[in-house]
Coordinates of C-alpha atoms and ligand atoms in Angstrom, one line a residue:
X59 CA -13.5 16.8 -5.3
X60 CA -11.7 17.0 -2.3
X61 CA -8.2 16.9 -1.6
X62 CA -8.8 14.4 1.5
X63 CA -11.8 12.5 2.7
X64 CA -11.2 11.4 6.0
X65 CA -14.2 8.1 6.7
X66 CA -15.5 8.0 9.8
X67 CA -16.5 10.4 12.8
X68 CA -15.5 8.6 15.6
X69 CA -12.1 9.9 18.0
X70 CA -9.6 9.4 15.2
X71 CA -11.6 10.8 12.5
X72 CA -12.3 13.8 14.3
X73 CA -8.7 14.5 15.2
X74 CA -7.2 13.1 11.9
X75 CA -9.9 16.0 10.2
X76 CA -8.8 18.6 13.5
X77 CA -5.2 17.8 12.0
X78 CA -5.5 18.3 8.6
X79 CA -7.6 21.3 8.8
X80 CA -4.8 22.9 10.7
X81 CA -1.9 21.9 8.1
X82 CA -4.6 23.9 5.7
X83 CA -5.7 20.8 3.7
X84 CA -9.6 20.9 2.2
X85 CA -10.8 18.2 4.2
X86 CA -14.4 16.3 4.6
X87 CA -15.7 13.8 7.0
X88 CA -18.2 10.8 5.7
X89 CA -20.0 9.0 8.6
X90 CA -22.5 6.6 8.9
X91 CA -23.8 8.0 12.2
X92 CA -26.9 10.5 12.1
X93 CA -25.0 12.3 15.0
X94 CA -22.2 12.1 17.1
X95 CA -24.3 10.4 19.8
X96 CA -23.3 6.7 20.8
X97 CA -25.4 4.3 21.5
X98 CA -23.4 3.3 25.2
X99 CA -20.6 5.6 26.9
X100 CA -18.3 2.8 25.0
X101 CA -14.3 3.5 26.2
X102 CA -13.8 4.7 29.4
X103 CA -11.0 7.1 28.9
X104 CA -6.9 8.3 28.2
X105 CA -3.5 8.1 29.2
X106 CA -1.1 10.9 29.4
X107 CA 0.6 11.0 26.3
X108 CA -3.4 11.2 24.5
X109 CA -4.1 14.1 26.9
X110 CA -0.2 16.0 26.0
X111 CA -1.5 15.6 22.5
X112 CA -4.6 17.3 23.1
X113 CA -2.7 19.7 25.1
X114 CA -0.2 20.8 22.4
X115 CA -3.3 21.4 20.4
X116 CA -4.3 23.9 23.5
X117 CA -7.8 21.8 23.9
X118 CA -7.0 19.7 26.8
X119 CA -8.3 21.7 29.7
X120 CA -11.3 21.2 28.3
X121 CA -11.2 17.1 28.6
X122 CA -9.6 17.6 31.9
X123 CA -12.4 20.0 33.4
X124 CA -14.9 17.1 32.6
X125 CA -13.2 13.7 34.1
X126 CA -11.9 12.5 37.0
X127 CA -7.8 11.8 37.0
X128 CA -6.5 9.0 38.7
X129 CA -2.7 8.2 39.1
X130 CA -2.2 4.5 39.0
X131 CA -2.6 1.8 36.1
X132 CA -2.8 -1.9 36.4
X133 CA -0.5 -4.6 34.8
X134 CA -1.9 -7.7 35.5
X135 CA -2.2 -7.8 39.4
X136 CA 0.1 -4.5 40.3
X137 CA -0.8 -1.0 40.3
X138 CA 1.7 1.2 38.7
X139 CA 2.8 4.4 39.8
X140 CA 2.2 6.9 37.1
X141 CA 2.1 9.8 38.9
X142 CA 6.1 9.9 39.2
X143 CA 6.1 10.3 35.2
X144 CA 7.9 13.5 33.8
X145 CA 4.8 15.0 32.6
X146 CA 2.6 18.1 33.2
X147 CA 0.0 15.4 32.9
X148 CA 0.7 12.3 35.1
X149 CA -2.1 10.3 35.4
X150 CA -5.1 8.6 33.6
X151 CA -8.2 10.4 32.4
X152 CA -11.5 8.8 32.9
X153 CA -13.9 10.2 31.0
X154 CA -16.7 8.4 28.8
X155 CA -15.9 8.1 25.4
X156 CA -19.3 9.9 24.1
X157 CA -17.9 13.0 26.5
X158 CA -14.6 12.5 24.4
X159 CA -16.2 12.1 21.4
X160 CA -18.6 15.5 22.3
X161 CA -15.4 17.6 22.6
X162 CA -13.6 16.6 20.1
X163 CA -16.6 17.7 18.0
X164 CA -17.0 20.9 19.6
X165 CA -13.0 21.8 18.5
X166 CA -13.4 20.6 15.1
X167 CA -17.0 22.4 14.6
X168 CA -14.6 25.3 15.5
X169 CA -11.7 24.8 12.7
X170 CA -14.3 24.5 10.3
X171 CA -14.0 20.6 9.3
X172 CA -17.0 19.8 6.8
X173 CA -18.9 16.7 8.4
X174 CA -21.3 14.9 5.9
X175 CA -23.9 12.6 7.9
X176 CA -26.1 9.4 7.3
X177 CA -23.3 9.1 4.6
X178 CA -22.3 5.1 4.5
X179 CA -19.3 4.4 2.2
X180 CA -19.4 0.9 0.7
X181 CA -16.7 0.7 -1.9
X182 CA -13.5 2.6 -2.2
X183 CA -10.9 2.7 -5.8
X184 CA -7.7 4.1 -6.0
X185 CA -5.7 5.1 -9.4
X186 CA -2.9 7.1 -10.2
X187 CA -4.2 10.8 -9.7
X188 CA -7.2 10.3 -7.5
X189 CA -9.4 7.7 -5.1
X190 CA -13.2 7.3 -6.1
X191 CA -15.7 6.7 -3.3
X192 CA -18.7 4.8 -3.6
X193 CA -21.4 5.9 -1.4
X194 CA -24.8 3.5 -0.1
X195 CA -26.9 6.4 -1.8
X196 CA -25.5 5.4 -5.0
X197 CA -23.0 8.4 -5.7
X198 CA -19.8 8.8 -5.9
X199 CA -17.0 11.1 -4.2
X200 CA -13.9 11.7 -5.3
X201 CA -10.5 13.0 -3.4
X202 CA -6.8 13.1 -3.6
X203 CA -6.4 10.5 -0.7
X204 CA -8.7 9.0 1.9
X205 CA -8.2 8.1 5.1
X206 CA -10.1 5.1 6.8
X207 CA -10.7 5.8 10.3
X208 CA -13.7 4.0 10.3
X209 CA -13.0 1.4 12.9
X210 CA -12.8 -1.9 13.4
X211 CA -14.3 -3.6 10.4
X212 CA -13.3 -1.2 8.1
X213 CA -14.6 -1.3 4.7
X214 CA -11.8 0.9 3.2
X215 CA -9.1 -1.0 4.6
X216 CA -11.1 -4.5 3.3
X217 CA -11.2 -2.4 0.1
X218 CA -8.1 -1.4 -0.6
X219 CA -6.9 -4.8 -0.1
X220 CA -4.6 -4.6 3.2
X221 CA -3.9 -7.5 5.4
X222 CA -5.3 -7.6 8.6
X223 CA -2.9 -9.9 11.0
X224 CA -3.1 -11.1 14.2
X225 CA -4.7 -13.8 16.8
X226 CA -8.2 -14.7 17.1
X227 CA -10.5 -14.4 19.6
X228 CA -10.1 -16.8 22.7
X229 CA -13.0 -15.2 24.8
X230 CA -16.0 -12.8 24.2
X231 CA -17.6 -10.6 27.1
X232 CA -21.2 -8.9 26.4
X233 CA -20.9 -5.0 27.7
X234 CA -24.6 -3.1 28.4
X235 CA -25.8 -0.2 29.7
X236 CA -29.4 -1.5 30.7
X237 CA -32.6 -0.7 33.3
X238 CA -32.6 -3.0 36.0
X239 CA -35.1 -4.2 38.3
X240 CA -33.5 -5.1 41.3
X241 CA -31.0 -2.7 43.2
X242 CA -27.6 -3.7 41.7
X243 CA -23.9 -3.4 44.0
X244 CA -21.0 -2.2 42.4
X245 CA -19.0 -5.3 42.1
X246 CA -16.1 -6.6 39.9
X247 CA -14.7 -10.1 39.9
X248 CA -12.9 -12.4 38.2
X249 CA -13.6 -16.4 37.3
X250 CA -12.5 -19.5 35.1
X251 CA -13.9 -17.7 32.4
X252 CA -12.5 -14.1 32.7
X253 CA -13.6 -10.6 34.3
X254 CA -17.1 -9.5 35.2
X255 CA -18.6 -6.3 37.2
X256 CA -21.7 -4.5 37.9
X257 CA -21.7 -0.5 37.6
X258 CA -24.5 1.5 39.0
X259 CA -25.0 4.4 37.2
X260 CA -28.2 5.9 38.9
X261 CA -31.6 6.1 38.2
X262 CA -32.2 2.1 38.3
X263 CA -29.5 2.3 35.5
X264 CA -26.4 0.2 35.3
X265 CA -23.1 -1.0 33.2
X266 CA -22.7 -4.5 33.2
X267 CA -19.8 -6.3 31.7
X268 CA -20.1 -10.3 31.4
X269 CA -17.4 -12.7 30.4
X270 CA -19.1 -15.6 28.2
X271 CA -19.0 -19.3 28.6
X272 CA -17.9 -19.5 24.8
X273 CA -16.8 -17.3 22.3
X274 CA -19.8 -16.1 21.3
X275 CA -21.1 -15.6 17.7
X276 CA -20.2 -12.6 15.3
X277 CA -23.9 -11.5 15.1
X278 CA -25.0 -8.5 17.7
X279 CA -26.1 -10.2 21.0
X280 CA -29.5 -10.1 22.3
X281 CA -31.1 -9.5 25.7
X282 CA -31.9 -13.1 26.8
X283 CA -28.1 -13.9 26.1
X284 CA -27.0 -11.2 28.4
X285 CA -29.7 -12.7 31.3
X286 CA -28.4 -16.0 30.9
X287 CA -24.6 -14.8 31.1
X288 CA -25.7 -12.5 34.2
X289 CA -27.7 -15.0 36.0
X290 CA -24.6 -18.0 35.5
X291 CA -22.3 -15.5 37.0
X292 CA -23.9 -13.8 39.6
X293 CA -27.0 -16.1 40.4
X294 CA -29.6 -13.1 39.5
X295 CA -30.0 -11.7 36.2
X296 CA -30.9 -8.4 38.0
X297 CA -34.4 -8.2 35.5
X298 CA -32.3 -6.1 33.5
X299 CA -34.4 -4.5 30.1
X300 CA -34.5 -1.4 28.0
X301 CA -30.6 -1.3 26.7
X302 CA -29.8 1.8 25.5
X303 CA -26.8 -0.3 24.5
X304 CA -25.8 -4.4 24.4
X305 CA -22.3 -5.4 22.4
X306 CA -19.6 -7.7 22.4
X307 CA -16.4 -7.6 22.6
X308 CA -13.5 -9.9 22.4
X309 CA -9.8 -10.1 22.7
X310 CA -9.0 -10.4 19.3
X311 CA -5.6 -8.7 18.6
X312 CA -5.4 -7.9 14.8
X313 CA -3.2 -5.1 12.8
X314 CA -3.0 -3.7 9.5
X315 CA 0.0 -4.6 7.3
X316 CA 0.4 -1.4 6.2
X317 CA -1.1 1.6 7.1
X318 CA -0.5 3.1 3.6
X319 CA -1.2 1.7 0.5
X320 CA -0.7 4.0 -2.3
X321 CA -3.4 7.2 -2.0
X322 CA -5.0 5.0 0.9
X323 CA -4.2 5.4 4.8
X324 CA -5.9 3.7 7.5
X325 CA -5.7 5.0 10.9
X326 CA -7.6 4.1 14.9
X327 CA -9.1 0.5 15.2
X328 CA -9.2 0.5 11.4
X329 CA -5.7 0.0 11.8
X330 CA -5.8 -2.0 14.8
X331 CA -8.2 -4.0 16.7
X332 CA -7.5 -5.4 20.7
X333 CA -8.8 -6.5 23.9
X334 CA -10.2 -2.7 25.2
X335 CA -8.3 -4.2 28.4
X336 CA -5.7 -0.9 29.8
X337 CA -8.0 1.6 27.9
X338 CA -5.5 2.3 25.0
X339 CA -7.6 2.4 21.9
X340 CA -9.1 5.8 22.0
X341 CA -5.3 7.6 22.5
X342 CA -4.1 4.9 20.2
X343 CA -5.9 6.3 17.2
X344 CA -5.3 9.8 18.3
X345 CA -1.6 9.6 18.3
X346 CA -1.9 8.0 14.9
X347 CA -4.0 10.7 13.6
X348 CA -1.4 13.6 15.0
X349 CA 1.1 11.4 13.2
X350 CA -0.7 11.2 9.9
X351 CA -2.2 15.0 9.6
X352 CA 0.4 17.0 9.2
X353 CA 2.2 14.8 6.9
X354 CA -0.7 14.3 4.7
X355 CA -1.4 18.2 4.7
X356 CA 2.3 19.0 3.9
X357 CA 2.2 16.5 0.7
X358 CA -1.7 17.3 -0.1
X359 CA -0.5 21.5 -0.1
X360 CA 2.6 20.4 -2.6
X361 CA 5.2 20.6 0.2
X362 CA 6.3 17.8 0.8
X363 CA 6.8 14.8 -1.3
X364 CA 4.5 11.7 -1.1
X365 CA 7.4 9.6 0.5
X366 CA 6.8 11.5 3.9
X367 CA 4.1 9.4 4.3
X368 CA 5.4 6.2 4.3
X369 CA 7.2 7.6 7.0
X370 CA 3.5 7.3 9.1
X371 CA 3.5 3.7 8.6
X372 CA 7.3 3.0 9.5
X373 CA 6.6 4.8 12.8
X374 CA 3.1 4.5 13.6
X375 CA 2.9 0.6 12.6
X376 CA 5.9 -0.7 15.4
X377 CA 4.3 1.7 18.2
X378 CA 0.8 0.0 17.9
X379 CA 2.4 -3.4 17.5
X380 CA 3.9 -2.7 20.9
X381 CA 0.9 -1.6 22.8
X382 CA -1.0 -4.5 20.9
X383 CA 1.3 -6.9 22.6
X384 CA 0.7 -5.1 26.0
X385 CA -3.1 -5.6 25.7
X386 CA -2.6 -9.3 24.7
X387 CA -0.2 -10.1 27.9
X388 CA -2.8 -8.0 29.8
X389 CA -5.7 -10.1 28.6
X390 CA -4.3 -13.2 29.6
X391 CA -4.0 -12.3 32.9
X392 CA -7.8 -11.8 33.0
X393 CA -8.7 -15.0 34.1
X394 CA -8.8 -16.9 37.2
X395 CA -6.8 -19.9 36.1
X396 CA -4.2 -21.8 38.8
X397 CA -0.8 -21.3 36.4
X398 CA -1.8 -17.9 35.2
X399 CA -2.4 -16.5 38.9
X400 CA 0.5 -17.9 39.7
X401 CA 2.4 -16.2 36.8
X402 CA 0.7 -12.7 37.8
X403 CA 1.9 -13.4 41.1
X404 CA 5.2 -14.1 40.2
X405 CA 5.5 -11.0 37.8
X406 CA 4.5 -8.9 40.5
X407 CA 7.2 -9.7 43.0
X408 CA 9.5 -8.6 40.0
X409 CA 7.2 -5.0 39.2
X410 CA 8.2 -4.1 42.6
X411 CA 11.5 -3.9 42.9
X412 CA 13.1 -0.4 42.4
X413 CA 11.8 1.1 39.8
X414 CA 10.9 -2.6 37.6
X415 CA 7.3 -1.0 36.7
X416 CA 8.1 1.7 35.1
X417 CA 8.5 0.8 30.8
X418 CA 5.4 -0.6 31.4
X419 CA 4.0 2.3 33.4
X420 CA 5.4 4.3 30.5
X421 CA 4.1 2.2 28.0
X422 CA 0.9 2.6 29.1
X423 CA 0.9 6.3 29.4
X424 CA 2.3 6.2 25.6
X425 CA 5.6 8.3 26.8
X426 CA 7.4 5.8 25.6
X427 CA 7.3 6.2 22.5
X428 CA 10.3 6.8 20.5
X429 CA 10.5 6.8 16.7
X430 CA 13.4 5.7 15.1
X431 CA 15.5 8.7 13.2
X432 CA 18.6 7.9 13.5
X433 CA 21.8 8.0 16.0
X434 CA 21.9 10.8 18.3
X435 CA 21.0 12.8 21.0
X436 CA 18.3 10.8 23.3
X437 CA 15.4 13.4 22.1
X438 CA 15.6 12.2 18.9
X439 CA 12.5 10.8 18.0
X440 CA 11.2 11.3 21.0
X441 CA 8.2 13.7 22.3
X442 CA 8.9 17.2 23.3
X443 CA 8.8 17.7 27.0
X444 CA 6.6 20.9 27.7
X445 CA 9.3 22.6 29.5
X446 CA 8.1 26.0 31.0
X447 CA 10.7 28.6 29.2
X448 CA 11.5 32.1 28.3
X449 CA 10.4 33.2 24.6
X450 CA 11.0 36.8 23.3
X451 CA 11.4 37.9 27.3
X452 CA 8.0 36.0 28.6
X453 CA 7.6 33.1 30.5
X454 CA 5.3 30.8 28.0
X455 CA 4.6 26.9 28.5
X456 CA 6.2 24.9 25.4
X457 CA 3.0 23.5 24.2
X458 CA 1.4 26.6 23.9
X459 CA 3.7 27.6 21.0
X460 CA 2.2 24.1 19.0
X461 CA -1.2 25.1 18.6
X462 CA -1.1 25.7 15.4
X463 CA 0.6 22.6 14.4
X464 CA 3.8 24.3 12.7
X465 CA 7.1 22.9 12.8
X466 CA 9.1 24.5 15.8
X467 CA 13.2 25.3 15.8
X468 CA 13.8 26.1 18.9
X469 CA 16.9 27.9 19.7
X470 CA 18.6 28.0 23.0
X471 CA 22.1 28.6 22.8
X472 CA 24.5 30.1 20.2
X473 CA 24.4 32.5 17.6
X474 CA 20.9 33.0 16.0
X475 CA 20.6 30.6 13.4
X476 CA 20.1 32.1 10.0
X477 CA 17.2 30.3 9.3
X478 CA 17.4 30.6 5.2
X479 CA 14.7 28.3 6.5
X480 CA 11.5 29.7 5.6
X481 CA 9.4 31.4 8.0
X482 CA 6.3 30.1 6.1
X483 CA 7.6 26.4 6.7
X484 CA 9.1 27.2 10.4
X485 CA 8.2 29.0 13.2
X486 CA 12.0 29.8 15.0
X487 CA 11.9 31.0 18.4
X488 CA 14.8 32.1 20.3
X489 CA 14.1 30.8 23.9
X490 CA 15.8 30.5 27.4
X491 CA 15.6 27.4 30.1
X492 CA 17.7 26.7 32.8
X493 CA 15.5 23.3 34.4
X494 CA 16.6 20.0 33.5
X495 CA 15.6 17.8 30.5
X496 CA 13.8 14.5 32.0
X497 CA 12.7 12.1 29.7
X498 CA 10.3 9.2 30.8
X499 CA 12.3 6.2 31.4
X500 CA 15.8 8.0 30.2
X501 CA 15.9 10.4 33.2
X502 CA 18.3 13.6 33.0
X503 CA 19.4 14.1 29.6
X504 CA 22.0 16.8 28.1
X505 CA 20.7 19.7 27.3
X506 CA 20.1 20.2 23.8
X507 CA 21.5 24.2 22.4
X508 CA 18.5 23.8 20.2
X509 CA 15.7 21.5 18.5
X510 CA 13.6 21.0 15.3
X511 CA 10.0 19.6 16.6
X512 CA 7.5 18.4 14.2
X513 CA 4.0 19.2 14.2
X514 CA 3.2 16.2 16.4
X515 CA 5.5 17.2 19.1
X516 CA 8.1 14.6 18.3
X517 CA 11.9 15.5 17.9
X518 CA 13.3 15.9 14.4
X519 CA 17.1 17.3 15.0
X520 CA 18.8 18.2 18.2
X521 CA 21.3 20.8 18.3
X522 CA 24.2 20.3 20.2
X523 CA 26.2 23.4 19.7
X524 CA 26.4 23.7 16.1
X525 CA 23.6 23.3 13.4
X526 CA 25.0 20.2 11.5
X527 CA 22.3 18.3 10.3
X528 CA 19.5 20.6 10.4
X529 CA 19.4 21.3 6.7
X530 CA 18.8 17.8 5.9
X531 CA 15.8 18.0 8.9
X532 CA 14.2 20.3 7.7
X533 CA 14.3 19.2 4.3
X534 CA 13.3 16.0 5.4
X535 CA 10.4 17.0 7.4
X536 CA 9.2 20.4 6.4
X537 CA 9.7 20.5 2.5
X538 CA 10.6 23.1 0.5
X539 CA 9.4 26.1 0.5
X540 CA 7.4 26.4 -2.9
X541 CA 4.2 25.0 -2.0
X542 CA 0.5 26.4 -0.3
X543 CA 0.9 28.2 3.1
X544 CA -1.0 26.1 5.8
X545 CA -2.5 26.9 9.2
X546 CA -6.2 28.5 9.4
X547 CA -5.5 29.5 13.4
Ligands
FAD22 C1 -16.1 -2.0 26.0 C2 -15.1 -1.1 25.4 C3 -14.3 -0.4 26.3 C4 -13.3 0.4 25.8 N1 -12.6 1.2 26.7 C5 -11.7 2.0 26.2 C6 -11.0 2.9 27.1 O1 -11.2 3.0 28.3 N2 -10.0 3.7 26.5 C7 -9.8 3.7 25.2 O2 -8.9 4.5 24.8 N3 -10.4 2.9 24.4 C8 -11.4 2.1 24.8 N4 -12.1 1.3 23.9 C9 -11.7 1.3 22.5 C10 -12.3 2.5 21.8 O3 -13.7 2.5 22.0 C11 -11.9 2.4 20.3 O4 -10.5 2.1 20.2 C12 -12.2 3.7 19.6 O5 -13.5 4.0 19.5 C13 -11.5 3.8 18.2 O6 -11.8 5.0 17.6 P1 -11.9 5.1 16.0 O7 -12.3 6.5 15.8 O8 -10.7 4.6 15.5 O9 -13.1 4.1 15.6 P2 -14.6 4.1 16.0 O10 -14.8 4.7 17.3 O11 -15.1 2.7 15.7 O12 -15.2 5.1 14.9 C14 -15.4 4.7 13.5 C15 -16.5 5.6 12.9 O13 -16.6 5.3 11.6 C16 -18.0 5.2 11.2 N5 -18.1 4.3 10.1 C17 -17.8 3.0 10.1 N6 -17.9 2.4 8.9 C18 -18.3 3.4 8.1 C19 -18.6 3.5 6.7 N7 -18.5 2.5 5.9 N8 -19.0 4.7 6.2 C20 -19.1 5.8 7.0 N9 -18.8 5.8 8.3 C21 -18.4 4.6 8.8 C22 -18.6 4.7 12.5 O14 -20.0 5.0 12.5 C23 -17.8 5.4 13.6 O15 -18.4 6.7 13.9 C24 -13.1 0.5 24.4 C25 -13.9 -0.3 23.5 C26 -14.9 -1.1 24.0 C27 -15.7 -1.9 23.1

């Protein structure tokens, strides 16, 4: 019996696991997978607010050491600017999803996360006290709650009965990483039917990505359909053979209709599915998991009461409906269709004036994010910057005092607040900074005299010279004090 059983291995599972391991939860991950390899590099990388996240958690150097960063995103025809976002991290990571998917690994290998292999989960029952697991093998598993971060086609959201909404597929594109026989060019174009290109990766290898005629079937796609889709669109079918990997992917847009029911969370593409169009799935699912975990570890360690999670659904459900929205306007413009080229065209006469691009730059980057708690002070809600300040007399980056996923008062003005809040709920640190508070999109804000920040780096209270409502915070988001210490950093 475990207090949570987080399905799946892939990016959200690991972090969700990474997360909950932190908040000091006993936590186990089920995957189908033999190993963490993939079959095909499969996403191509993160935006800034995936790589903060990762940075907060004091693991992001390592992502960063391993890609290539690139400042500018596209929206429709226009590159945006992102390298003017307020951010130690403005730009775009590429980096191969089996190199994120390697790291994330290694860092959860080091918390200690339990991983259980060639372990399919078919069936999934929820009562009162506990939710029962039905494995492929036969037996059965049992935990407080489980968490389905096992992708697309989930099988515990399908059994736990939750909606899955959305639009249907309008166009299918095969994806392969194949041998080829003839020398291929790096190439990328776009047609009646949608966007194509050619990736050389070396070696007589390449990535090919092919828009199909027609939607294509729900059954896995086979060689000769990939030469036939190759040779319509570019004449040769480039002999391709061997694929270490051959998919399809569509734009389907589809989302949960709750991300919680009862002792049952869903979190990733098993929340959400999309075009993979602006490369937002991957931080998607990690923001959702550094939503979820500590929340889940504060109720699981008798902190918190169960309603804080319903609170991961209120916030987590609007900010993937958004950037489901943006992937679906995105998609559209993926075609080479008179009315549609003209509408790009049109839309980016408008981008580029002033400063037009920028909610969708921010958007993208996922710094836009603001969760609604209330009336207040522009920070609330909002992420933390990582402002480089003073604490206890030494210059320290304010990341680097989230590692440990705690909550955070941070005092910067006033007499010391007599915390009566407990040090085992709170870590309070008196601290000093004297730079400006810029917010993406907002700009200059006032300077707060001091803040609550949850574990996921978003604000709970905001000071502003007095401590009036920060009981109610804390009670709100850090519980009381009776239950299980967490953290094992
Ligand atoms: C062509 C393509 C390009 C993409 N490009 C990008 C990009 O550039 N950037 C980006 O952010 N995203 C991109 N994506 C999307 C990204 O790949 C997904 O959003 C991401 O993998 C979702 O992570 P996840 O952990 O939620 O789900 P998954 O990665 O699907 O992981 C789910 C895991 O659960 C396991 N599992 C499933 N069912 C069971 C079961 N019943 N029992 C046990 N285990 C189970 C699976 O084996 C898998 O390991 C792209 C996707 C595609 C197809």
């Amino acid at each position: 019996m475990h207090e949570v059983v987080v399905v799946g291995c892939g990016p959200t599972g690991m972090m969700l696991a990474g997360e909950l391991r932190l908040a000091g939860a006993d936590v186990v991950v089920l995957e189908r997978r033999e190993s963490q390899e993939l079959a095909g590099s499969r996403g191509g990388g993160i935006h800034a607010r995936t790589i903060e996240l990762l940075d907060q958690r004091g693991i992001a150097e390592r992502f960063l050491t391993e890609g290539r960063t690139v400042n500018t995103a596209t929206f429709g025809g226009t590159r945006l600017d992102v390298g003017r976002l307020p951010t130690r991290h403005p730009y775009t990571l590429a980096l191969f999803q089996n190199h994120i998917e390697r790291l994330l690994l290694q860092w959860i290998e080091e918390l200690g996360v339990p991983i259980r292999r060639n372990i399919e989960v078919v069936g999934v029952h929820a009562d009162e006290e506990n939710v029962h697991l039905r494995l492929a093998s036969g037996e059965t598993v049992q935990a407080r709650y489980v968490a389905g971060a096992d992708g697309g086609r989930s099988v515990v959201r399908r059994e736990a009965g939750i909606g899955f909404e959305g639009s249907v597929a309008t166009r299918s594109s095969l994806i392969a990483e194949v041998r080829v026989a003839e020398e291929l060019p790096t190439d990328a174009r776009i047609d009646e039917r949608g966007v194509h290109g050619l990736y050389p990766m070396g070696e007589g290898r390449a990535r090919v990505v092919v828009t199909e005629a027609e939607l294509g079937p729900p059954t896995p796609p086979t060689l000769d359909d990939l030469r036939r889709e190759l040779l319509h669109v570019f004449g040769t079918d480039f002999g391709v053979h061997d694929p270490a990997w051959l998919s399809r992917f569509t734009d389907a847009t589809r989302q949960a209709t709750n991300y919680r029911a009862g002792r049952v969370l869903l979190a990733g593409d098993a929340a959400h599915v999309h075009s993979p169009t602006g490369g937002l799935g991957i931080g998607l699912g990690i923001q959702d998991a550094v939503n979820l975990g500590w929340k889940l570890g504060q109720v699981v360690r008798g902190v918190s009461g169960e309603d804080l999670l319903d609170t991961y659904h209120a916030e987590r459900h609007p900010a993937g409906g958004r950037a489901l929205k943006f992937t679906m306007a995105q998609s559209l413009f993926q075609k080479a269709e008179p009315r549609q080229e003209a509408l790009r065209d049109l839309i980016d006469e408008v981008l580029r004036v002033d400063d037009a691009g920028s909610p969708i730059a921010a958007l993208i980057s996922g710094l836009d994010v603001a969760y609604d708690l209330g009336e207040g002070h522009p920070l609330l809600g909002r992420r933390m910057p990582d402002l480089d300040i003073i604490a206890e007399e030494k210059p320290v980056r304010l990341f680097g005092l989230m590692h440990r996923a705690r909550p955070l008062l941070l005092q910067f003005e006033g007499p010391p607040i007599d915390s009566g809040h407990h040090p085992e709920r709170v870590d309070y640190v008196r601290a000093r900074y004297d730079g400006a508070w810029e917010l993406p999109l907002l700009g200059e804000v006032v300077a707060p005299s001091a803040v609550l920040v949850r574990p996921d780096g978003h604000v709970a209270w905001v000071g502003e010279g007095s401590t009036d409502g920060l009981d109610a915070a804390l009670a709100k988001w850090c519980g009381t004090a009776a239950g299980r210490a967490g953290t094992v950093a």
